[in-house]
GROMACS .gro file of N, CA and C in nm:
model
  369
    1MET      N    1   2.179  -1.663   2.825
    1MET     CA    2   2.093  -1.572   2.761
    1MET      C    3   2.183  -1.470   2.684
    2LEU      N    4   2.139  -1.443   2.563
    2LEU     CA    5   2.220  -1.346   2.482
    2LEU      C    6   2.205  -1.208   2.539
    3LEU      N    7   2.306  -1.128   2.507
    3LEU     CA    8   2.308  -0.988   2.555
    3LEU      C    9   2.185  -0.911   2.503
    4LEU      N   10   2.148  -0.935   2.385
    4LEU     CA   11   2.033  -0.868   2.323
    4LEU      C   12   1.905  -0.909   2.398
    5ASP      N   13   1.894  -1.034   2.439
    5ASP     CA   14   1.777  -1.080   2.517
    5ASP      C   15   1.777  -1.010   2.651
    6GLN      N   16   1.892  -0.998   2.712
    6GLN     CA   17   1.900  -0.929   2.844
    6GLN      C   18   1.862  -0.778   2.834
    7LEU      N   19   1.910  -0.712   2.727
    7LEU     CA   20   1.874  -0.577   2.712
    7LEU      C   21   1.723  -0.558   2.687
    8ALA      N   22   1.669  -0.648   2.607
    8ALA     CA   23   1.524  -0.643   2.580
    8ALA      C   24   1.441  -0.663   2.710
    9GLU      N   25   1.484  -0.764   2.786
    9GLU     CA   26   1.414  -0.792   2.915
    9GLU      C   27   1.420  -0.679   3.006
   10GLN      N   28   1.542  -0.610   3.013
   10GLN     CA   29   1.557  -0.496   3.100
   10GLN      C   30   1.467  -0.382   3.063
   11LYS      N   31   1.455  -0.360   2.932
   11LYS     CA   32   1.374  -0.249   2.876
   11LYS      C   33   1.224  -0.280   2.904
   12ILE      N   34   1.189  -0.406   2.884
   12ILE     CA   35   1.050  -0.449   2.914
   12ILE      C   36   1.010  -0.425   3.061
   13GLN      N   37   1.101  -0.475   3.150
   13GLN     CA   38   1.078  -0.462   3.290
   13GLN      C   39   1.070  -0.314   3.330
   14SER      N   40   1.157  -0.231   3.281
   14SER     CA   41   1.153  -0.091   3.315
   14SER      C   42   1.025  -0.022   3.267
   15HIS      N   43   0.982  -0.063   3.149
   15HIS     CA   44   0.855  -0.008   3.091
   15HIS      C   45   0.738  -0.054   3.178
   16LEU      N   46   0.738  -0.182   3.215
   16LEU     CA   47   0.628  -0.239   3.294
   16LEU      C   48   0.616  -0.172   3.428
   17SER      N   49   0.732  -0.135   3.487
   17SER     CA   50   0.723  -0.070   3.615
   17SER      C   51   0.670   0.074   3.607
   18GLN      N   52   0.674   0.131   3.487
   18GLN     CA   53   0.630   0.270   3.472
   18GLN      C   54   0.482   0.278   3.428
   19VAL      N   55   0.428   0.166   3.375
   19VAL     CA   56   0.291   0.170   3.317
   19VAL      C   57   0.193   0.108   3.418
   20ASP      N   58   0.076   0.169   3.431
   20ASP     CA   59  -0.031   0.118   3.517
   20ASP      C   60  -0.108   0.016   3.429
   21PRO      N   61  -0.114  -0.111   3.470
   21PRO     CA   62  -0.183  -0.211   3.392
   21PRO      C   63  -0.328  -0.181   3.371
   22ARG      N   64  -0.387  -0.111   3.456
   22ARG     CA   65  -0.535  -0.078   3.436
   22ARG      C   66  -0.557   0.020   3.325
   23GLU      N   67  -0.454   0.088   3.280
   23GLU     CA   68  -0.469   0.185   3.169
   23GLU      C   69  -0.465   0.118   3.036
   24SER      N   70  -0.404   0.007   3.024
   24SER     CA   71  -0.391  -0.062   2.894
   24SER      C   72  -0.499  -0.161   2.879
   25SER      N   73  -0.572  -0.151   2.764
   25SER     CA   74  -0.675  -0.254   2.739
   25SER      C   75  -0.622  -0.383   2.689
   26LEU      N   76  -0.497  -0.392   2.651
   26LEU     CA   77  -0.436  -0.516   2.593
   26LEU      C   78  -0.355  -0.583   2.698
   27CYS      N   79  -0.345  -0.530   2.816
   27CYS     CA   80  -0.257  -0.583   2.916
   27CYS      C   81  -0.299  -0.729   2.955
   28GLY      N   82  -0.205  -0.818   2.952
   28GLY     CA   83  -0.238  -0.953   2.989
   28GLY      C   84  -0.285  -1.043   2.877
   29GLN      N   85  -0.306  -0.983   2.761
   29GLN     CA   86  -0.353  -1.062   2.645
   29GLN      C   87  -0.237  -1.104   2.558
   30ALA      N   88  -0.240  -1.224   2.500
   30ALA     CA   89  -0.136  -1.273   2.413
   30ALA      C   90  -0.142  -1.199   2.279
   31LEU      N   91  -0.026  -1.181   2.221
   31LEU     CA   92  -0.012  -1.116   2.091
   31LEU      C   93  -0.048  -1.217   1.983
   32ASP      N   94  -0.115  -1.172   1.880
   32ASP     CA   95  -0.141  -1.262   1.764
   32ASP      C   96  -0.031  -1.245   1.667
   33LEU      N   97   0.065  -1.340   1.663
   33LEU     CA   98   0.182  -1.326   1.580
   33LEU      C   99   0.159  -1.361   1.435
   34ASP      N  100   0.042  -1.415   1.406
   34ASP     CA  101   0.012  -1.446   1.262
   34ASP      C  102  -0.041  -1.325   1.185
   35VAL      N  103  -0.075  -1.221   1.260
   35VAL     CA  104  -0.129  -1.101   1.192
   35VAL      C  105  -0.009  -1.015   1.135
   36ASP      N  106  -0.011  -0.987   1.014
   36ASP     CA  107   0.095  -0.906   0.951
   36ASP      C  108   0.022  -0.778   0.907
   37ALA      N  109   0.014  -0.684   0.994
   37ALA     CA  110  -0.057  -0.558   0.966
   37ALA      C  111   0.017  -0.473   0.863
   38HIS      N  112   0.147  -0.489   0.851
   38HIS     CA  113   0.221  -0.413   0.752
   38HIS      C  114   0.217  -0.471   0.613
   39VAL      N  115   0.166  -0.591   0.597
   39VAL     CA  116   0.151  -0.655   0.466
   39VAL      C  117   0.021  -0.629   0.403
   40PRO      N  118   0.013  -0.587   0.276
   40PRO     CA  119  -0.116  -0.565   0.216
   40PRO      C  120  -0.205  -0.687   0.226
   41SER      N  121  -0.334  -0.673   0.233
   41SER     CA  122  -0.425  -0.786   0.255
   41SER      C  123  -0.415  -0.886   0.141
   42GLU      N  124  -0.403  -0.839   0.012
   42GLU     CA  125  -0.397  -0.935  -0.094
   42GLU      C  126  -0.273  -1.023  -0.093
   43LEU      N  127  -0.163  -0.972  -0.035
   43LEU     CA  128  -0.046  -1.055  -0.018
   43LEU      C  129  -0.051  -1.141   0.103
   44ARG      N  130  -0.121  -1.103   0.206
   44ARG     CA  131  -0.130  -1.177   0.327
   44ARG      C  132  -0.183  -1.315   0.302
   45ALA      N  133  -0.290  -1.332   0.221
   45ALA     CA  134  -0.347  -1.460   0.191
   45ALA      C  135  -0.246  -1.547   0.116
   46LEU      N  136  -0.178  -1.489   0.021
   46LEU     CA  137  -0.077  -1.566  -0.055
   46LEU      C  138   0.036  -1.614   0.038
   47PHE      N  139   0.076  -1.530   0.128
   47PHE     CA  140   0.190  -1.570   0.221
   47PHE      C  141   0.140  -1.681   0.309
   48ARG      N  142   0.017  -1.676   0.354
   48ARG     CA  143  -0.037  -1.784   0.443
   48ARG      C  144  -0.041  -1.913   0.364
   49VAL      N  145  -0.085  -1.913   0.240
   49VAL     CA  146  -0.092  -2.035   0.161
   49VAL      C  147   0.045  -2.093   0.143
   50LEU      N  148   0.142  -2.008   0.110
   50LEU     CA  149   0.278  -2.058   0.090
   50LEU      C  150   0.336  -2.112   0.229
   51LYS      N  151   0.310  -2.045   0.332
   51LYS     CA  152   0.365  -2.085   0.462
   51LYS      C  153   0.305  -2.223   0.502
   52HIS      N  154   0.173  -2.238   0.487
   52HIS     CA  155   0.113  -2.363   0.528
   52HIS      C  156   0.144  -2.474   0.431
   53GLY      N  157   0.187  -2.438   0.310
   53GLY     CA  158   0.228  -2.540   0.210
   53GLY      C  159   0.368  -2.585   0.227
   54GLY      N  160   0.440  -2.522   0.320
   54GLY     CA  161   0.578  -2.563   0.349
   54GLY      C  162   0.682  -2.490   0.263
   55PHE      N  163   0.639  -2.394   0.185
   55PHE     CA  164   0.734  -2.322   0.102
   55PHE      C  165   0.805  -2.211   0.184
   56VAL      N  166   0.936  -2.209   0.178
   56VAL     CA  167   1.015  -2.114   0.247
   56VAL      C  168   1.114  -2.045   0.153
   57PRO      N  169   1.160  -1.929   0.180
   57PRO     CA  170   1.263  -1.867   0.094
   57PRO      C  171   1.385  -1.959   0.080
   58ALA      N  172   1.462  -1.945  -0.021
   58ALA     CA  173   1.575  -2.031  -0.052
   58ALA      C  174   1.680  -2.021   0.063
   59GLU      N  175   1.704  -1.897   0.114
   59GLU     CA  176   1.801  -1.884   0.220
   59GLU      C  177   1.760  -1.956   0.343
   60VAL      N  178   1.632  -1.958   0.379
   60VAL     CA  179   1.582  -2.025   0.497
   60VAL      C  180   1.604  -2.180   0.478
   61ALA      N  181   1.567  -2.226   0.360
   61ALA     CA  182   1.588  -2.371   0.331
   61ALA      C  183   1.739  -2.411   0.342
   62LEU      N  184   1.823  -2.322   0.287
   62LEU     CA  185   1.969  -2.345   0.293
   62LEU      C  186   2.016  -2.347   0.438
   63ARG      N  187   1.976  -2.254   0.519
   63ARG     CA  188   2.017  -2.249   0.663
   63ARG      C  189   1.956  -2.367   0.734
   64ASN      N  190   1.840  -2.411   0.702
   64ASN     CA  191   1.784  -2.532   0.767
   64ASN      C  192   1.866  -2.656   0.733
   65GLU      N  193   1.904  -2.671   0.607
   65GLU     CA  194   1.983  -2.781   0.568
   65GLU      C  195   2.120  -2.781   0.639
   66MET      N  196   2.177  -2.659   0.650
   66MET     CA  197   2.306  -2.644   0.718
   66MET      C  198   2.299  -2.685   0.865
   67GLN      N  199   2.186  -2.648   0.927
   67GLN     CA  200   2.166  -2.681   1.068
   67GLN      C  201   2.151  -2.837   1.083
   68SER      N  202   2.082  -2.898   0.992
   68SER     CA  203   2.067  -3.043   1.004
   68SER      C  204   2.198  -3.111   0.977
   69LEU      N  205   2.282  -3.058   0.885
   69LEU     CA  206   2.413  -3.112   0.853
   69LEU      C  207   2.507  -3.098   0.977
   70ASN      N  208   2.497  -2.984   1.044
   70ASN     CA  209   2.579  -2.968   1.166
   70ASN      C  210   2.545  -3.071   1.271
   71ARG      N  211   2.416  -3.094   1.288
   71ARG     CA  212   2.372  -3.200   1.387
   71ARG      C  213   2.425  -3.338   1.340
   72LEU      N  214   2.415  -3.362   1.209
   72LEU     CA  215   2.458  -3.493   1.159
   72LEU      C  216   2.606  -3.509   1.177
   73LEU      N  217   2.680  -3.399   1.153
   73LEU     CA  218   2.827  -3.405   1.164
   73LEU      C  219   2.867  -3.444   1.308
   74THR      N  220   2.798  -3.398   1.408
   74THR     CA  221   2.838  -3.435   1.544
   74THR      C  222   2.799  -3.577   1.572
   75ALA      N  223   2.703  -3.634   1.505
   75ALA     CA  224   2.656  -3.769   1.534
   75ALA      C  225   2.731  -3.873   1.453
   76VAL      N  226   2.781  -3.844   1.338
   76VAL     CA  227   2.841  -3.942   1.255
   76VAL      C  228   2.978  -3.984   1.313
   77THR      N  229   2.996  -4.118   1.309
   77THR     CA  230   3.127  -4.172   1.356
   77THR      C  231   3.223  -4.219   1.248
   78CYS      N  232   3.162  -4.256   1.129
   78CYS     CA  233   3.239  -4.306   1.020
   78CYS      C  234   3.319  -4.187   0.961
   79HIS      N  235   3.449  -4.208   0.939
   79HIS     CA  236   3.536  -4.101   0.895
   79HIS      C  237   3.498  -4.062   0.749
   80GLU      N  238   3.467  -4.159   0.668
   80GLU     CA  239   3.431  -4.131   0.524
   80GLU      C  240   3.304  -4.050   0.515
   81GLU      N  241   3.200  -4.093   0.592
   81GLU     CA  242   3.075  -4.027   0.592
   81GLU      C  243   3.085  -3.883   0.651
   82ARG      N  244   3.166  -3.872   0.753
   82ARG     CA  245   3.194  -3.743   0.812
   82ARG      C  246   3.255  -3.640   0.711
   83GLY      N  247   3.345  -3.692   0.635
   83GLY     CA  248   3.408  -3.609   0.529
   83GLY      C  249   3.313  -3.565   0.427
   84ARG      N  250   3.216  -3.656   0.383
   84ARG     CA  251   3.117  -3.621   0.286
   84ARG      C  252   3.023  -3.516   0.340
   85VAL      N  253   2.979  -3.528   0.467
   85VAL     CA  254   2.889  -3.432   0.525
   85VAL      C  255   2.961  -3.294   0.543
   86ALA      N  256   3.086  -3.292   0.576
   86ALA     CA  257   3.160  -3.173   0.595
   86ALA      C  258   3.180  -3.104   0.463
   87ARG      N  259   3.203  -3.176   0.355
   87ARG     CA  260   3.216  -3.115   0.221
   87ARG      C  261   3.084  -3.051   0.179
   88ARG      N  262   2.975  -3.121   0.205
   88ARG     CA  263   2.839  -3.066   0.165
   88ARG      C  264   2.815  -2.943   0.247
   89LEU      N  265   2.848  -2.941   0.376
   89LEU     CA  266   2.832  -2.821   0.457
   89LEU      C  267   2.916  -2.707   0.403
   90GLN      N  268   3.037  -2.736   0.365
   90GLN     CA  269   3.120  -2.625   0.306
   90GLN      C  270   3.067  -2.570   0.181
   91VAL      N  271   3.007  -2.659   0.094
   91VAL     CA  272   2.945  -2.614  -0.026
   91VAL      C  273   2.825  -2.516   0.001
   92LEU      N  274   2.745  -2.552   0.100
   92LEU     CA  275   2.633  -2.470   0.139
   92LEU      C  276   2.680  -2.339   0.199
   93GLN      N  277   2.783  -2.340   0.275
   93GLN     CA  278   2.837  -2.214   0.328
   93GLN      C  279   2.887  -2.123   0.218
   94MET      N  280   2.950  -2.179   0.118
   94MET     CA  281   2.997  -2.099   0.004
   94MET      C  282   2.880  -2.041  -0.079
   95GLN      N  283   2.773  -2.123  -0.086
   95GLN     CA  284   2.658  -2.075  -0.158
   95GLN      C  285   2.592  -1.953  -0.082
   96LEU      N  286   2.588  -1.969   0.049
   96LEU     CA  287   2.532  -1.863   0.130
   96LEU      C  288   2.618  -1.730   0.119
   97GLU      N  289   2.747  -1.750   0.124
   97GLU     CA  290   2.833  -1.632   0.113
   97GLU      C  291   2.829  -1.573  -0.025
   98SER      N  292   2.812  -1.653  -0.131
   98SER     CA  293   2.806  -1.603  -0.263
   98SER      C  294   2.680  -1.516  -0.283
   99ASN      N  295   2.578  -1.546  -0.202
   99ASN     CA  296   2.450  -1.471  -0.210
   99ASN      C  297   2.457  -1.339  -0.128
  100GLY      N  298   2.578  -1.314  -0.071
  100GLY     CA  299   2.590  -1.195   0.011
  100GLY      C  300   2.557  -1.209   0.151
  101ARG      N  301   2.541  -1.332   0.197
  101ARG     CA  302   2.509  -1.360   0.340
  101ARG      C  303   2.633  -1.423   0.400
  102SER      N  304   2.637  -1.413   0.531
  102SER     CA  305   2.748  -1.469   0.601
  102SER      C  306   2.704  -1.531   0.729
  103LEU      N  307   2.787  -1.626   0.779
  103LEU     CA  308   2.755  -1.693   0.910
  103LEU      C  309   2.829  -1.624   1.027
  104SER      N  310   2.912  -1.527   0.996
  104SER     CA  311   2.986  -1.468   1.103
  104SER      C  312   2.900  -1.373   1.183
  105ASN      N  313   2.949  -1.339   1.302
  105ASN     CA  314   2.876  -1.254   1.391
  105ASN      C  315   2.929  -1.113   1.386
  106LYS      N  316   3.017  -1.077   1.290
  106LYS     CA  317   3.071  -0.945   1.275
  106LYS      C  318   2.965  -0.839   1.262
  107PRO      N  319   2.867  -0.855   1.175
  107PRO     CA  320   2.759  -0.752   1.165
  107PRO      C  321   2.684  -0.741   1.290
  108LEU      N  322   2.662  -0.847   1.366
  108LEU     CA  323   2.592  -0.841   1.493
  108LEU      C  324   2.674  -0.766   1.595
  109ALA      N  325   2.803  -0.781   1.599
  109ALA     CA  326   2.888  -0.713   1.690
  109ALA      C  327   2.895  -0.566   1.663
  110THR      N  328   2.904  -0.528   1.539
  110THR     CA  329   2.901  -0.386   1.506
  110THR      C  330   2.766  -0.318   1.530
  111TYR      N  331   2.661  -0.393   1.513
  111TYR     CA  332   2.530  -0.341   1.526
  111TYR      C  333   2.494  -0.333   1.675
  112HIS      N  334   2.558  -0.413   1.759
  112HIS     CA  335   2.524  -0.418   1.905
  112HIS      C  336   2.527  -0.282   1.970
  113GLY      N  337   2.634  -0.203   1.943
  113GLY     CA  338   2.647  -0.072   2.008
  113GLY      C  339   2.533   0.019   1.970
  114GLN      N  340   2.498   0.021   1.841
  114GLN     CA  341   2.388   0.105   1.796
  114GLN      C  342   2.256   0.061   1.858
  115LEU      N  343   2.240  -0.066   1.875
  115LEU     CA  344   2.114  -0.124   1.931
  115LEU      C  345   2.103  -0.084   2.076
  116ALA      N  346   2.216  -0.101   2.149
  116ALA     CA  347   2.217  -0.071   2.291
  116ALA      C  348   2.183   0.078   2.310
  117ASP      N  349   2.242   0.166   2.227
  117ASP     CA  350   2.209   0.311   2.241
  117ASP      C  351   2.064   0.337   2.214
  118ARG      N  352   2.008   0.268   2.114
  118ARG     CA  353   1.868   0.292   2.077
  118ARG      C  354   1.778   0.243   2.189
  119LEU      N  355   1.812   0.132   2.251
  119LEU     CA  356   1.728   0.081   2.361
  119LEU      C  357   1.736   0.164   2.487
  120ASP      N  358   1.843   0.240   2.500
  120ASP     CA  359   1.856   0.331   2.613
  120ASP      C  360   1.771   0.458   2.602
  121GLU      N  361   1.729   0.484   2.481
  121GLU     CA  362   1.643   0.602   2.460
  121GLU      C  363   1.507   0.577   2.521
  122PRO      N  364   1.438   0.682   2.564
  122PRO     CA  365   1.302   0.659   2.624
  122PRO      C  366   1.202   0.629   2.517
  123PHE      N  367   1.096   0.558   2.551
  123PHE     CA  368   0.999   0.518   2.450
  123PHE      C  369   0.923   0.647   2.403
   0.00000   0.00000   0.00000
């Protein structure tokens, strides 16, 4: 389990131990993750149509392709095919980096301290 997951679980458990379940009307109910309350209603319908149509942002499609190439790279035994897949993966990584994105965990590591401090604050 990732450290972030552990911190979140600890925070949830500490909050649950402080709250009386009878006081909350939503206690025990599943969250509706398809509701985007922060998105204007006219855009919500458009986003649903795009989502159900299989359209995703370019970066998401790029990362999905990279993930499938990584799986393929571990499965391929032919040296020539392996080189071709590795080159394609390298091209996709360069595209991602040229768009200002990175696959490194450096931003996550620097953000971790700030996040841990924030999670330690009371609700």
